[in-house]
C-alpha positions as a printed NumPy array, in Angstrom:
array([[ -70.2  ,  -55.544,  -80.546],
       [ -70.794,  -55.169,  -76.795],
       [ -74.199,  -56.823,  -76.902],
       [ -72.947,  -59.615,  -79.157],
       [ -70.544,  -60.656,  -76.375],
       [ -73.354,  -61.125,  -73.856],
       [ -74.35 ,  -64.739,  -73.171],
       [ -78.049,  -65.491,  -73.083],
       [ -79.713,  -64.364,  -69.852],
       [ -76.816,  -62.059,  -68.914],
       [ -78.837,  -58.814,  -68.979],
       [ -81.57 ,  -60.448,  -66.892],
       [ -78.943,  -61.499,  -64.349],
       [ -77.513,  -57.968,  -64.197],
       [ -80.959,  -56.448,  -63.69 ],
       [ -82.051,  -58.918,  -60.991],
       [ -79.482,  -60.984,  -59.068],
       [ -76.498,  -58.683,  -59.582],
       [ -78.293,  -55.427,  -58.799],
       [ -79.854,  -56.962,  -55.661],
       [ -76.496,  -58.267,  -54.439],
       [ -74.876,  -54.899,  -55.209],
       [ -77.546,  -53.132,  -53.128],
       [ -76.903,  -55.61 ,  -50.317],
       [ -73.159,  -54.833,  -50.41 ],
       [ -73.832,  -51.097,  -50.037],
       [ -76.309,  -51.751,  -47.202],
       [ -73.754,  -53.913,  -45.378],
       [ -71.135,  -51.175,  -45.638],
       [ -73.609,  -48.663,  -44.169],
       [ -74.35 ,  -51.025,  -41.243],
       [ -70.604,  -51.545,  -40.764],
       [ -70.118,  -47.759,  -40.635],
       [ -72.748,  -47.455,  -37.883],
       [ -71.068,  -50.277,  -35.917],
       [ -67.687,  -48.577,  -36.371],
       [ -69.07 ,  -45.327,  -34.886],
       [ -70.417,  -47.227,  -31.853],
       [ -67.114,  -49.033,  -31.417],
       [ -65.174,  -45.749,  -31.673],
       [ -67.395,  -44.094,  -29.028],
       [ -66.819,  -46.939,  -26.551],
       [ -63.065,  -47.006,  -27.199],
       [ -62.829,  -43.229,  -26.625],
       [ -64.674,  -43.7  ,  -23.324],
       [ -62.257,  -46.487,  -22.381],
       [ -59.27 ,  -44.267,  -23.221],
       [ -60.71 ,  -41.519,  -21.003],
       [ -61.029,  -44.045,  -18.143],
       [ -57.546,  -45.531,  -18.512],
       [ -55.441,  -44.559,  -21.534],
       [ -52.714,  -47.178,  -21.068],
       [ -55.065,  -50.134,  -20.64 ],
       [ -57.339,  -48.918,  -23.44 ],
       [ -54.424,  -48.53 ,  -25.874],
       [ -53.195,  -52.034,  -24.988],
       [ -56.7  ,  -53.393,  -25.578],
       [ -56.934,  -51.475,  -28.852],
       [ -53.696,  -53.077,  -30.046],
       [ -55.234,  -56.434,  -29.195],
       [ -58.304,  -55.591,  -31.309],
       [ -56.018,  -54.666,  -34.22 ],
       [ -54.241,  -58.014,  -33.79 ],
       [ -57.582,  -59.834,  -33.924],
       [ -58.47 ,  -57.919,  -37.098],
       [ -55.147,  -58.92 ,  -38.671],
       [ -55.878,  -62.538,  -37.798],
       [ -59.196,  -62.342,  -39.685],
       [ -57.798,  -60.561,  -42.767],
       [ -56.882,  -63.806,  -44.636],
       [ -60.386,  -65.188,  -43.99 ],
       [ -61.938,  -62.053,  -45.519],
       [ -59.687,  -62.275,  -48.586],
       [ -60.616,  -65.958,  -49.005],
       [ -64.305,  -64.96 ,  -48.755],
       [ -63.903,  -62.396,  -51.544],
       [ -62.074,  -64.884,  -53.787],
       [ -64.768,  -67.508,  -53.173],
       [ -67.446,  -64.889,  -53.964],
       [ -65.756,  -63.966,  -57.243],
       [ -65.737,  -67.653,  -58.194],
       [ -69.393,  -67.959,  -57.141],
       [ -70.413,  -64.941,  -59.243],
       [ -68.736,  -66.422,  -62.339],
       [ -70.212,  -69.915,  -61.871],
       [ -73.668,  -68.492,  -61.113],
       [ -73.525,  -66.342,  -64.27 ],
       [ -72.502,  -69.374,  -66.353],
       [ -75.276,  -71.472,  -64.791],
       [ -77.921,  -68.821,  -65.551],
       [ -76.742,  -68.408,  -69.161],
       [ -76.673,  -72.151,  -69.836],
       [ -80.093,  -72.668,  -68.205],
       [ -81.632,  -69.929,  -70.39 ],
       [ -80.058,  -71.514,  -73.47 ],
       [ -81.357,  -74.978,  -72.564],
       [ -84.86 ,  -73.605,  -71.951],
       [ -84.811,  -72.05 ,  -75.437],
       [ -83.753,  -75.246,  -77.256],
       [ -85.82 ,  -77.783,  -75.266],
       [ -87.599,  -79.117,  -78.414],
       [ -84.245,  -79.765,  -80.129],
       [ -82.908,  -81.521,  -77.013],
       [ -85.935,  -83.828,  -77.028],
       [ -85.902,  -84.495,  -80.785],
       [ -82.185,  -85.386,  -80.86 ],
       [ -82.477,  -87.357,  -77.581],
       [ -79.56 ,  -85.664,  -75.825],
       [ -81.349,  -85.228,  -72.512],
       [ -78.792,  -87.19 ,  -70.497],
       [ -75.733,  -85.143,  -71.61 ],
       [ -77.72 ,  -81.938,  -70.971],
       [ -78.764,  -83.254,  -67.551],
       [ -75.111,  -83.996,  -66.728],
       [ -74.081,  -80.486,  -67.83 ],
       [ -76.756,  -78.839,  -65.661],
       [ -75.774,  -81.07 ,  -62.727],
       [ -72.098,  -80.124,  -63.075],
       [ -72.852,  -76.391,  -63.296],
       [ -75.234,  -76.642,  -60.352],
       [ -72.57 ,  -78.446,  -58.291],
       [ -70.066,  -75.666,  -59.106],
       [ -72.477,  -72.998,  -57.864],
       [ -73.337,  -75.007,  -54.721],
       [ -69.655,  -75.663,  -53.974],
       [ -68.757,  -71.968,  -54.24 ],
       [ -71.676,  -70.983,  -52.019],
       [ -70.762,  -73.653,  -49.465],
       [ -67.195,  -72.286,  -49.245],
       [ -68.542,  -68.75 ,  -48.723],
       [ -70.918,  -69.819,  -45.938],
       [ -68.169,  -71.83 ,  -44.203],
       [ -65.772,  -68.882,  -44.298],
       [ -68.489,  -66.537,  -42.975],
       [ -69.139,  -68.794,  -39.975],
       [ -65.423,  -69.32 ,  -39.443],
       [ -64.764,  -65.57 ,  -39.442],
       [ -67.49 ,  -64.864,  -36.859],
       [ -66.314,  -67.695,  -34.581],
       [ -62.643,  -66.699,  -34.811],
       [ -63.492,  -63.108,  -33.913],
       [ -65.595,  -64.097,  -30.882],
       [ -63.084,  -66.562,  -29.454],
       [ -60.057,  -64.346,  -30.119],
       [ -61.73 ,  -61.293,  -28.53 ],
       [ -62.889,  -63.27 ,  -25.474],
       [ -59.411,  -64.766,  -25.082],
       [ -57.986,  -61.252,  -25.218],
       [ -60.288,  -60.089,  -22.414],
       [ -59.506,  -63.152,  -20.258],
       [ -55.766,  -62.576,  -20.705],
       [ -56.188,  -58.914,  -19.75 ],
       [ -58.054,  -59.902,  -16.566],
       [ -55.314,  -62.406,  -15.698],
       [ -52.543,  -59.869,  -16.209],
       [ -54.415,  -57.208,  -14.236],
       [ -54.914,  -59.553,  -11.27 ],
       [ -51.219,  -60.443,  -11.271],
       [ -49.528,  -57.053,  -11.608],
       [ -52.052,  -54.312,  -10.871],
       [ -52.716,  -52.496,   -7.596],
       [ -56.269,  -51.951,   -6.357],
       [ -56.77 ,  -48.619,   -8.146],
       [ -55.388,  -49.931,  -11.458],
       [ -57.474,  -53.09 ,  -11.089],
       [ -60.626,  -50.966,  -10.683],
       [ -59.756,  -48.987,  -13.826],
       [ -58.967,  -52.206,  -15.672],
       [ -62.337,  -53.636,  -14.653],
       [ -64.231,  -50.618,  -15.972],
       [ -62.267,  -50.683,  -19.236],
       [ -62.859,  -54.425,  -19.669],
       [ -66.584,  -53.95 ,  -19.086],
       [ -66.557,  -51.358,  -21.861],
       [ -64.62 ,  -53.75 ,  -24.088],
       [ -67.179,  -56.497,  -23.473],
       [ -69.82 ,  -54.031,  -24.695],
       [ -67.566,  -53.117,  -27.602],
       [ -67.349,  -56.806,  -28.483],
       [ -70.938,  -56.7  ,  -29.799],
       [ -70.134,  -53.704,  -32.036],
       [ -66.893,  -55.321,  -33.132],
       [ -68.657,  -58.566,  -34.019],
       [ -71.255,  -56.642,  -36.03 ],
       [ -68.514,  -54.667,  -37.779],
       [ -66.536,  -57.822,  -38.605],
       [ -69.566,  -59.761,  -39.876],
       [ -70.796,  -56.872,  -42.05 ],
       [ -67.369,  -56.251,  -43.578],
       [ -66.934,  -59.955,  -44.313],
       [ -70.463,  -60.12 ,  -45.772],
       [ -69.683,  -57.101,  -47.969],
       [ -66.634,  -59.011,  -49.262],
       [ -69.085,  -61.725,  -50.34 ],
       [ -71.199,  -59.252,  -52.323],
       [ -68.394,  -56.975,  -53.56 ],
       [ -67.789,  -58.962,  -56.818],
       [ -71.427,  -58.4  ,  -57.818],
       [ -71.148,  -54.655,  -57.164],
       [ -67.881,  -54.487,  -59.142],
       [ -69.434,  -56.399,  -62.057],
       [ -72.452,  -54.054,  -62.209],
       [ -70.13 ,  -51.009,  -62.246],
       [ -67.95 ,  -52.623,  -64.948],
       [ -70.966,  -53.399,  -67.155],
       [ -72.378,  -49.883,  -66.713],
       [ -69.047,  -48.395,  -67.82 ],
       [ -68.885,  -50.74 ,  -70.808],
       [ -72.451,  -49.964,  -71.927],
       [ -72.04 ,  -46.204,  -71.486],
       [ -68.806,  -46.223,  -73.499],
       [ -70.568,  -48.13 ,  -76.304],
       [ -73.617,  -45.825,  -76.346],
       [ -74.774,  -44.94 ,  -79.875],
       [ -76.194,  -41.495,  -80.783],
       [ -79.5  ,  -42.17 ,  -82.548],
       [ -80.538,  -38.532,  -82.972],
       [ -80.933,  -36.87 ,  -86.371],
       [ -83.299,  -39.334,  -88.04 ],
       [ -85.743,  -38.366,  -90.802],
       [ -89.482,  -39.02 ,  -90.954],
       [ -90.587,  -41.14 ,  -93.904],
       [ -93.991,  -40.208,  -95.329],
       [ -94.311,  -43.117,  -97.751],
       [ -92.55 ,  -46.492,  -97.352],
       [ -89.867,  -46.789, -100.017],
       [ -88.23 ,  -50.049, -101.16 ],
       [ -85.597,  -51.363,  -98.73 ],
       [ -82.402,  -51.863, -100.724],
       [ -79.11 ,  -53.436,  -99.65 ],
       [ -76.411,  -53.214, -102.324],
       [ -73.306,  -55.42 , -101.914],
       [ -73.374,  -55.198,  -98.095],
       [ -70.572,  -56.712,  -96.013],
       [ -70.734,  -56.553,  -92.213],
       [ -68.857,  -57.98 ,  -89.226],
       [ -69.124,  -57.409,  -85.47 ],
       [ -65.336,  -57.391,  -85.265],
       [ -62.858,  -56.213,  -87.878],
       [ -61.683,  -58.916,  -90.294],
       [ -64.463,  -61.353,  -89.329],
       [ -67.395,  -60.723,  -91.698],
       [ -70.772,  -62.27 ,  -90.87 ],
       [ -72.378,  -61.091,  -94.145],
       [ -70.484,  -60.768,  -97.443],
       [ -71.649,  -59.127, -100.686],
       [ -75.342,  -59.218,  -99.77 ],
       [ -77.779,  -57.526, -102.206],
       [ -81.544,  -57.495, -101.657],
       [ -84.565,  -55.329, -102.512],
       [ -87.826,  -55.507, -100.579],
       [ -90.779,  -53.605, -102.029],
       [ -93.734,  -52.015, -100.269],
       [ -96.081,  -54.66 ,  -98.846],
       [ -93.756,  -57.498,  -99.823],
       [ -93.071,  -60.4  ,  -97.423],
       [ -89.64 ,  -62.026,  -97.721],
       [ -88.507,  -65.169,  -95.926],
       [ -84.834,  -65.492,  -94.968],
       [ -83.652,  -69.097,  -94.69 ],
       [ -80.257,  -70.385,  -93.599],
       [ -78.417,  -72.527,  -91.04 ],
       [ -77.567,  -71.326,  -87.54 ],
       [ -74.857,  -68.667,  -87.688],
       [ -75.557,  -67.756,  -91.315],
       [ -76.373,  -64.131,  -90.349],
       [ -80.189,  -64.067,  -90.342],
       [ -80.426,  -62.159,  -87.045],
       [ -77.616,  -59.849,  -88.164],
       [ -79.531,  -59.06 ,  -91.376],
       [ -82.67 ,  -58.163,  -89.403],
       [ -80.58 ,  -56.005,  -87.021],
       [ -79.089,  -54.148,  -90.019],
       [ -82.547,  -53.574,  -91.547],
       [ -83.704,  -52.054,  -88.246]])
């Protein structure tokens, strides 16, 4: 039942695109962790130099992060949409590749071309939104952080004495250095939001497949092929929806039997049952 729900090409997508994007998400989180450690070290140094100024600057950094939170959430939503449209595009492309002769014979190339074009446009549109949000997030962080530093310099020049101004200068120099770590942290976290839906989908599919695992142990060796007999067999992938009804067949040793029927008649299901 689990496999019957899979569209064509879905397993290939999970094993290639999805697993690669999931690995990228984990790698981005590791890079973000390294950047966070660097940022924390600089902020601790700034606090040691001037606790009051450093705490004020830290609050400003938190404010900048809050400003970027909606952009990150929009990035994740756009990525979820991209993952779904990309999966649909891959499945439909695999299906079209399989039935190319039928498409040609029935002369339905134009409708198929329109379908592929529409699906391709959906994927491109989702990816374009993600890239725009990524650039927007990086730019917002840079400008907001620089504005914060400029404001701090202005305030320090207005109200601070010479000793406080010197401490403020050293703290601001540290914050300028921290800006690089902060930018790296922000960009990696936002990038991980882009790849998170792929990681979540891989984990979801692994859970689903493991829960549906079938124990195939306990089989018996067959010394001599015996006739294959099905006696009044009824089978459905879901309860109350039979694919085969009242099927009886006997296939003797060395016998070749052809199974003929329209699409959806249950030919593949019959072969799966024989296996």
